[in-house]
């Protein structure tokens, strides 16, 4: 059974970079059929797609975050990562990593809360 | 890119049917067959219940069904059960991105 697990700091200071890693187990991240994505959910609010990446490194980003966001993949570790620069309180959210199949997320991590605060 | 439009709330009694709409544009829902629906319970990650407009993943009851007409997708829950309470989100492929609806809170009365 495929499992995804987010890891990273739960607290980030304003203007700094939010960095999260998703570790995939129970399957290979190098499967060309899928993309690997990030979705976030601010407390009490809805879901926002951030972006996704293929095993070969091809990526797509939410236009509203594109200038601050980068997603990378490390097939040797079966991991992919998110870096969000210059964060503000508006970036406080639960961040989920997912597996995408034709723009649909079929597997999700449990989510990790990241708070932006000094 | 604006979010897809969903009603903030919906409700029904056990055994009844309820339909949740998700309205987009000719650039997202209207252009592609890649509409998904997710169910989320408090404190949990969303769970996919519909993909590619009408398809149900293994293990999802056939009480859940999806459809699309023009720029609007719909999720119908038939034979409502108390465990169907939760938040429901639609999403659509939109070219080089994915967009979500704002979510609908379903209450089983």
PDB file of C-alpha atoms in Angstrom:
ATOM      1  CA  UNK A   1       0.000   0.000   0.000  1.00  0.00           C
ATOM      2  CA  UNK A   2       1.441   3.349  -1.050  1.00  0.00           C
ATOM      3  CA  UNK A   3       2.098   5.753   1.811  1.00  0.00           C
ATOM      4  CA  UNK A   4       3.197   9.379   1.798  1.00  0.00           C
ATOM      5  CA  UNK A   5       4.628  11.210   4.794  1.00  0.00           C
ATOM      6  CA  UNK A   6       5.379  14.912   5.085  1.00  0.00           C
ATOM      7  CA  UNK A   7       8.253  16.140   7.232  1.00  0.00           C
ATOM      8  CA  UNK A   8       9.710  19.518   8.064  1.00  0.00           C
ATOM      9  CA  UNK A   9       9.580  22.375  10.567  1.00  0.00           C
ATOM     10  CA  UNK A  10       6.248  23.224  12.087  1.00  0.00           C
ATOM     11  CA  UNK A  11       7.213  26.842  12.674  1.00  0.00           C
ATOM     12  CA  UNK A  12       8.776  29.237  10.177  1.00  0.00           C
ATOM     13  CA  UNK A  13       9.577  32.921  10.661  1.00  0.00           C
ATOM     14  CA  UNK A  14       8.131  35.552   8.344  1.00  0.00           C
ATOM     15  CA  UNK A  15      10.278  36.290   5.274  1.00  0.00           C
ATOM     16  CA  UNK A  16      12.078  32.961   5.595  1.00  0.00           C
ATOM     17  CA  UNK A  17      11.741  29.827   3.449  1.00  0.00           C
ATOM     18  CA  UNK A  18       9.287  27.038   4.205  1.00  0.00           C
ATOM     19  CA  UNK A  19      10.803  23.663   3.299  1.00  0.00           C
ATOM     20  CA  UNK A  20       8.975  20.343   3.399  1.00  0.00           C
ATOM     21  CA  UNK A  21       9.832  16.860   2.208  1.00  0.00           C
ATOM     22  CA  UNK A  22       7.496  14.047   1.292  1.00  0.00           C
ATOM     23  CA  UNK A  23       8.774  10.487   1.649  1.00  0.00           C
ATOM     24  CA  UNK A  24       7.015   7.874  -0.447  1.00  0.00           C
ATOM     25  CA  UNK A  25       6.942   4.239   0.687  1.00  0.00           C
ATOM     26  CA  UNK A  26       5.288   1.143  -0.692  1.00  0.00           C
ATOM     27  CA  UNK A  27       5.931   2.156  -4.296  1.00  0.00           C
ATOM     28  CA  UNK A  28       8.396   3.890  -6.574  1.00  0.00           C
ATOM     29  CA  UNK A  29       8.349   7.621  -7.163  1.00  0.00           C
ATOM     30  CA  UNK A  30       9.900   6.895 -10.572  1.00  0.00           C
ATOM     31  CA  UNK A  31       6.627   5.591 -11.995  1.00  0.00           C
ATOM     32  CA  UNK A  32       6.088   7.633 -15.149  1.00  0.00           C
ATOM     33  CA  UNK A  33       2.314   7.381 -14.857  1.00  0.00           C
ATOM     34  CA  UNK A  34       2.075   9.844 -11.999  1.00  0.00           C
ATOM     35  CA  UNK A  35       2.910  13.322 -10.815  1.00  0.00           C
ATOM     36  CA  UNK A  36       3.742  14.153  -7.200  1.00  0.00           C
ATOM     37  CA  UNK A  37       2.066  17.196  -5.772  1.00  0.00           C
ATOM     38  CA  UNK A  38       1.521  19.573  -2.893  1.00  0.00           C
ATOM     39  CA  UNK A  39      -1.806  20.911  -1.648  1.00  0.00           C
ATOM     40  CA  UNK A  40      -2.376  23.164   1.349  1.00  0.00           C
ATOM     41  CA  UNK A  41      -5.296  24.092   3.556  1.00  0.00           C
ATOM     42  CA  UNK A  42      -5.259  27.193   5.781  1.00  0.00           C
ATOM     43  CA  UNK A  43      -6.979  26.630   9.130  1.00  0.00           C
ATOM     44  CA  UNK A  44     -10.741  26.541   8.657  1.00  0.00           C
ATOM     45  CA  UNK A  45     -10.480  27.147   4.906  1.00  0.00           C
ATOM     46  CA  UNK A  46     -10.492  25.223   1.649  1.00  0.00           C
ATOM     47  CA  UNK A  47      -7.900  23.366  -0.386  1.00  0.00           C
ATOM     48  CA  UNK A  48      -5.359  25.072  -2.608  1.00  0.00           C
ATOM     49  CA  UNK A  49      -3.277  23.210  -5.178  1.00  0.00           C
ATOM     50  CA  UNK A  50       0.334  24.393  -5.068  1.00  0.00           C
ATOM     51  CA  UNK A  51       2.042  22.415  -7.795  1.00  0.00           C
ATOM     52  CA  UNK A  52       3.297  19.031  -8.916  1.00  0.00           C
ATOM     53  CA  UNK A  53       6.343  17.343 -10.428  1.00  0.00           C
ATOM     54  CA  UNK A  54       7.042  14.260 -12.514  1.00  0.00           C
ATOM     55  CA  UNK A  55       9.745  11.695 -11.865  1.00  0.00           C
ATOM     56  CA  UNK A  56      11.844  13.344 -14.585  1.00  0.00           C
ATOM     57  CA  UNK A  57      11.551  16.776 -12.991  1.00  0.00           C
ATOM     58  CA  UNK A  58       8.917  18.360 -15.198  1.00  0.00           C
ATOM     59  CA  UNK A  59       6.792  20.609 -13.002  1.00  0.00           C
ATOM     60  CA  UNK A  60       3.659  22.744 -12.880  1.00  0.00           C
ATOM     61  CA  UNK A  61       2.934  25.505 -10.394  1.00  0.00           C
ATOM     62  CA  UNK A  62      -0.008  27.494  -9.152  1.00  0.00           C
ATOM     63  CA  UNK A  63       0.409  30.825 -10.975  1.00  0.00           C
ATOM     64  CA  UNK A  64      -0.331  32.766  -7.798  1.00  0.00           C
ATOM     65  CA  UNK A  65       2.687  31.208  -6.067  1.00  0.00           C
ATOM     66  CA  UNK A  66       5.002  30.564  -8.980  1.00  0.00           C
ATOM     67  CA  UNK A  67       7.422  33.354  -8.106  1.00  0.00           C
ATOM     68  CA  UNK A  68       8.019  31.966  -4.595  1.00  0.00           C
ATOM     69  CA  UNK A  69       7.600  28.232  -5.083  1.00  0.00           C
ATOM     70  CA  UNK A  70       9.861  25.434  -6.225  1.00  0.00           C
ATOM     71  CA  UNK A  71       9.269  21.701  -6.154  1.00  0.00           C
ATOM     72  CA  UNK A  72      12.044  19.169  -6.610  1.00  0.00           C
ATOM     73  CA  UNK A  73      12.322  15.392  -6.714  1.00  0.00           C
ATOM     74  CA  UNK A  74      14.977  12.923  -5.572  1.00  0.00           C
ATOM     75  CA  UNK A  75      14.272   9.530  -7.081  1.00  0.00           C
ATOM     76  CA  UNK A  76      17.234   7.924  -5.274  1.00  0.00           C
ATOM     77  CA  UNK A  77      15.565   8.683  -1.933  1.00  0.00           C
ATOM     78  CA  UNK A  78      11.971   8.251  -3.152  1.00  0.00           C
ATOM     79  CA  UNK A  79      11.269  11.782  -1.964  1.00  0.00           C
ATOM     80  CA  UNK A  80      10.036  15.072  -3.317  1.00  0.00           C
ATOM     81  CA  UNK A  81      10.258  18.477  -1.708  1.00  0.00           C
ATOM     82  CA  UNK A  82       8.661  21.903  -1.565  1.00  0.00           C
ATOM     83  CA  UNK A  83      10.355  25.235  -0.953  1.00  0.00           C
ATOM     84  CA  UNK A  84       8.230  28.341  -0.480  1.00  0.00           C
ATOM     85  CA  UNK A  85      10.198  31.565  -0.150  1.00  0.00           C
ATOM     86  CA  UNK A  86       9.428  34.819   1.624  1.00  0.00           C
ATOM     87  CA  UNK A  87       6.584  33.411   3.685  1.00  0.00           C
ATOM     88  CA  UNK A  88       3.980  35.466   5.519  1.00  0.00           C
ATOM     89  CA  UNK A  89       1.225  34.594   7.958  1.00  0.00           C
ATOM     90  CA  UNK A  90      -1.007  33.885   4.954  1.00  0.00           C
ATOM     91  CA  UNK A  91       1.125  30.807   4.254  1.00  0.00           C
ATOM     92  CA  UNK A  92       0.112  29.225   7.558  1.00  0.00           C
ATOM     93  CA  UNK A  93      -1.652  26.004   6.610  1.00  0.00           C
ATOM     94  CA  UNK A  94      -1.730  22.243   6.736  1.00  0.00           C
ATOM     95  CA  UNK A  95       0.439  21.080   3.854  1.00  0.00           C
ATOM     96  CA  UNK A  96      -0.366  17.780   2.165  1.00  0.00           C
ATOM     97  CA  UNK A  97       1.757  15.830  -0.294  1.00  0.00           C
ATOM     98  CA  UNK A  98      -0.131  13.733  -2.813  1.00  0.00           C
ATOM     99  CA  UNK A  99       0.195  11.420  -5.759  1.00  0.00           C
ATOM    100  CA  UNK A 100      -1.526  12.834  -8.835  1.00  0.00           C
ATOM    101  CA  UNK A 101      -3.081  10.789 -11.599  1.00  0.00           C
ATOM    102  CA  UNK A 102      -4.521  12.947 -14.396  1.00  0.00           C
ATOM    103  CA  UNK A 103      -4.825  15.960 -12.083  1.00  0.00           C
ATOM    104  CA  UNK A 104      -6.569  13.883  -9.423  1.00  0.00           C
ATOM    105  CA  UNK A 105      -4.945  13.134  -6.058  1.00  0.00           C
ATOM    106  CA  UNK A 106      -5.473   9.486  -5.206  1.00  0.00           C
ATOM    107  CA  UNK A 107      -3.017   9.143  -2.324  1.00  0.00           C
ATOM    108  CA  UNK A 108      -2.470  11.758   0.374  1.00  0.00           C
ATOM    109  CA  UNK A 109      -0.084  12.203   3.251  1.00  0.00           C
ATOM    110  CA  UNK A 110      -1.580  12.846   6.676  1.00  0.00           C
ATOM    111  CA  UNK A 111      -0.681  16.528   6.399  1.00  0.00           C
ATOM    112  CA  UNK A 112       1.620  18.719   8.445  1.00  0.00           C
ATOM    113  CA  UNK A 113       0.728  22.052  10.013  1.00  0.00           C
ATOM    114  CA  UNK A 114       3.178  24.838   9.265  1.00  0.00           C
ATOM    115  CA  UNK A 115       2.758  28.063  11.194  1.00  0.00           C
ATOM    116  CA  UNK A 116       4.411  31.269  10.064  1.00  0.00           C
ATOM    117  CA  UNK A 117       5.148  33.407  13.078  1.00  0.00           C
ATOM    118  CA  UNK A 118       8.016  35.256  14.696  1.00  0.00           C
TER     119      UNK A 118
ATOM    120  CA  UNK B   1      -7.313  31.729 -11.420  1.00  0.00           C
ATOM    121  CA  UNK B   2     -10.628  31.830  -9.556  1.00  0.00           C
ATOM    122  CA  UNK B   3     -11.736  28.864  -7.536  1.00  0.00           C
ATOM    123  CA  UNK B   4     -14.595  26.713  -8.710  1.00  0.00           C
ATOM    124  CA  UNK B   5     -17.928  27.718  -7.173  1.00  0.00           C
ATOM    125  CA  UNK B   6     -19.630  25.409  -4.715  1.00  0.00           C
ATOM    126  CA  UNK B   7     -22.531  26.086  -2.335  1.00  0.00           C
ATOM    127  CA  UNK B   8     -21.158  26.530   1.191  1.00  0.00           C
ATOM    128  CA  UNK B   9     -23.618  24.091   2.678  1.00  0.00           C
ATOM    129  CA  UNK B  10     -26.009  21.266   1.810  1.00  0.00           C
ATOM    130  CA  UNK B  11     -28.171  19.010   3.919  1.00  0.00           C
ATOM    131  CA  UNK B  12     -30.521  16.066   3.815  1.00  0.00           C
ATOM    132  CA  UNK B  13     -32.149  13.471   5.996  1.00  0.00           C
ATOM    133  CA  UNK B  14     -30.973   9.866   6.187  1.00  0.00           C
ATOM    134  CA  UNK B  15     -32.104   7.956   3.128  1.00  0.00           C
ATOM    135  CA  UNK B  16     -32.594  11.062   1.016  1.00  0.00           C
ATOM    136  CA  UNK B  17     -30.476  12.194  -1.923  1.00  0.00           C
ATOM    137  CA  UNK B  18     -28.487  15.399  -2.109  1.00  0.00           C
ATOM    138  CA  UNK B  19     -26.650  16.987  -5.028  1.00  0.00           C
ATOM    139  CA  UNK B  20     -23.709  19.367  -4.713  1.00  0.00           C
ATOM    140  CA  UNK B  21     -22.842  21.555  -7.669  1.00  0.00           C
ATOM    141  CA  UNK B  22     -19.449  22.804  -8.785  1.00  0.00           C
ATOM    142  CA  UNK B  23     -19.405  25.576 -11.365  1.00  0.00           C
ATOM    143  CA  UNK B  24     -16.386  26.508 -13.399  1.00  0.00           C
ATOM    144  CA  UNK B  25     -15.714  27.884 -16.854  1.00  0.00           C
ATOM    145  CA  UNK B  26     -15.017  26.764 -20.386  1.00  0.00           C
ATOM    146  CA  UNK B  27     -11.318  26.766 -19.450  1.00  0.00           C
ATOM    147  CA  UNK B  28     -11.588  24.146 -16.742  1.00  0.00           C
ATOM    148  CA  UNK B  29     -14.672  21.990 -16.117  1.00  0.00           C
ATOM    149  CA  UNK B  30     -16.099  22.723 -19.541  1.00  0.00           C
ATOM    150  CA  UNK B  31     -12.874  21.859 -21.333  1.00  0.00           C
ATOM    151  CA  UNK B  32     -11.719  18.662 -19.657  1.00  0.00           C
ATOM    152  CA  UNK B  33     -13.065  15.385 -18.332  1.00  0.00           C
ATOM    153  CA  UNK B  34     -10.763  15.578 -15.305  1.00  0.00           C
ATOM    154  CA  UNK B  35     -13.104  16.555 -12.491  1.00  0.00           C
ATOM    155  CA  UNK B  36     -12.607  14.997  -9.070  1.00  0.00           C
ATOM    156  CA  UNK B  37     -14.508  15.078  -5.794  1.00  0.00           C
ATOM    157  CA  UNK B  38     -13.041  14.661  -2.321  1.00  0.00           C
ATOM    158  CA  UNK B  39     -14.599  14.006   1.060  1.00  0.00           C
ATOM    159  CA  UNK B  40     -12.906  15.410   4.157  1.00  0.00           C
ATOM    160  CA  UNK B  41     -13.722  14.691   7.783  1.00  0.00           C
ATOM    161  CA  UNK B  42     -12.452  16.916  10.614  1.00  0.00           C
ATOM    162  CA  UNK B  43      -8.756  16.591  11.230  1.00  0.00           C
ATOM    163  CA  UNK B  44      -8.272  14.158   8.366  1.00  0.00           C
ATOM    164  CA  UNK B  45      -6.748  14.302   4.922  1.00  0.00           C
ATOM    165  CA  UNK B  46      -9.223  14.494   2.045  1.00  0.00           C
ATOM    166  CA  UNK B  47     -10.263  11.224   0.422  1.00  0.00           C
ATOM    167  CA  UNK B  48     -10.947  10.967  -3.284  1.00  0.00           C
ATOM    168  CA  UNK B  49     -14.461   9.674  -4.018  1.00  0.00           C
ATOM    169  CA  UNK B  50     -14.908  10.551  -7.701  1.00  0.00           C
ATOM    170  CA  UNK B  51     -12.388  11.057 -10.520  1.00  0.00           C
ATOM    171  CA  UNK B  52     -12.638  11.711 -14.250  1.00  0.00           C
ATOM    172  CA  UNK B  53     -16.145  13.113 -13.677  1.00  0.00           C
ATOM    173  CA  UNK B  54     -17.939   9.814 -13.071  1.00  0.00           C
ATOM    174  CA  UNK B  55     -15.480   7.155 -11.930  1.00  0.00           C
ATOM    175  CA  UNK B  56     -15.501   5.762  -8.385  1.00  0.00           C
ATOM    176  CA  UNK B  57     -12.327   4.421  -6.751  1.00  0.00           C
ATOM    177  CA  UNK B  58     -12.429   0.944  -5.356  1.00  0.00           C
ATOM    178  CA  UNK B  59     -14.121   0.890  -1.964  1.00  0.00           C
ATOM    179  CA  UNK B  60     -16.250   3.998  -2.484  1.00  0.00           C
ATOM    180  CA  UNK B  61     -19.950   3.135  -2.168  1.00  0.00           C
ATOM    181  CA  UNK B  62     -22.025   3.394  -5.326  1.00  0.00           C
ATOM    182  CA  UNK B  63     -24.251   5.837  -3.444  1.00  0.00           C
ATOM    183  CA  UNK B  64     -21.759   8.445  -4.631  1.00  0.00           C
ATOM    184  CA  UNK B  65     -22.018   9.467  -8.261  1.00  0.00           C
ATOM    185  CA  UNK B  66     -20.650  12.250 -10.399  1.00  0.00           C
ATOM    186  CA  UNK B  67     -21.769  13.999 -13.560  1.00  0.00           C
ATOM    187  CA  UNK B  68     -21.026  17.025 -15.691  1.00  0.00           C
ATOM    188  CA  UNK B  69     -22.995  19.308 -17.943  1.00  0.00           C
ATOM    189  CA  UNK B  70     -21.250  22.167 -19.661  1.00  0.00           C
ATOM    190  CA  UNK B  71     -19.232  24.123 -17.131  1.00  0.00           C
ATOM    191  CA  UNK B  72     -20.902  22.564 -14.089  1.00  0.00           C
ATOM    192  CA  UNK B  73     -20.060  19.297 -12.376  1.00  0.00           C
ATOM    193  CA  UNK B  74     -22.244  17.649  -9.765  1.00  0.00           C
ATOM    194  CA  UNK B  75     -21.849  15.136  -6.978  1.00  0.00           C
ATOM    195  CA  UNK B  76     -24.932  13.196  -5.931  1.00  0.00           C
ATOM    196  CA  UNK B  77     -25.111  11.252  -2.693  1.00  0.00           C
ATOM    197  CA  UNK B  78     -28.035   8.852  -2.697  1.00  0.00           C
ATOM    198  CA  UNK B  79     -29.425   7.112   0.360  1.00  0.00           C
ATOM    199  CA  UNK B  80     -27.715   9.540   2.746  1.00  0.00           C
ATOM    200  CA  UNK B  81     -26.088   8.030   5.799  1.00  0.00           C
ATOM    201  CA  UNK B  82     -24.876   9.773   8.922  1.00  0.00           C
ATOM    202  CA  UNK B  83     -21.273   8.929   8.062  1.00  0.00           C
ATOM    203  CA  UNK B  84     -21.594  11.001   4.873  1.00  0.00           C
ATOM    204  CA  UNK B  85     -21.369  14.178   6.936  1.00  0.00           C
ATOM    205  CA  UNK B  86     -18.274  16.182   6.133  1.00  0.00           C
ATOM    206  CA  UNK B  87     -16.769  18.662   3.754  1.00  0.00           C
ATOM    207  CA  UNK B  88     -16.787  18.003   0.026  1.00  0.00           C
ATOM    208  CA  UNK B  89     -14.465  19.600  -2.501  1.00  0.00           C
ATOM    209  CA  UNK B  90     -14.463  19.492  -6.270  1.00  0.00           C
ATOM    210  CA  UNK B  91     -11.398  20.018  -8.411  1.00  0.00           C
ATOM    211  CA  UNK B  92     -10.683  20.307 -12.094  1.00  0.00           C
ATOM    212  CA  UNK B  93      -7.769  20.187 -14.457  1.00  0.00           C
ATOM    213  CA  UNK B  94      -7.311  23.640 -15.954  1.00  0.00           C
ATOM    214  CA  UNK B  95      -4.539  23.436 -18.495  1.00  0.00           C
ATOM    215  CA  UNK B  96      -1.267  23.593 -16.622  1.00  0.00           C
ATOM    216  CA  UNK B  97      -2.820  23.687 -13.170  1.00  0.00           C
ATOM    217  CA  UNK B  98      -5.450  22.212 -10.897  1.00  0.00           C
ATOM    218  CA  UNK B  99      -8.142  24.318  -9.259  1.00  0.00           C
ATOM    219  CA  UNK B 100     -10.410  23.504  -6.330  1.00  0.00           C
ATOM    220  CA  UNK B 101     -13.854  24.578  -5.294  1.00  0.00           C
ATOM    221  CA  UNK B 102     -14.337  26.377  -2.008  1.00  0.00           C
ATOM    222  CA  UNK B 103     -15.937  23.343  -0.390  1.00  0.00           C
ATOM    223  CA  UNK B 104     -19.433  22.333   0.705  1.00  0.00           C
ATOM    224  CA  UNK B 105     -20.311  21.280   4.235  1.00  0.00           C
ATOM    225  CA  UNK B 106     -22.798  18.405   4.063  1.00  0.00           C
ATOM    226  CA  UNK B 107     -25.018  17.914   7.083  1.00  0.00           C
ATOM    227  CA  UNK B 108     -27.138  14.818   7.569  1.00  0.00           C
ATOM    228  CA  UNK B 109     -30.133  15.967   9.602  1.00  0.00           C
TER     229      UNK B 109
END
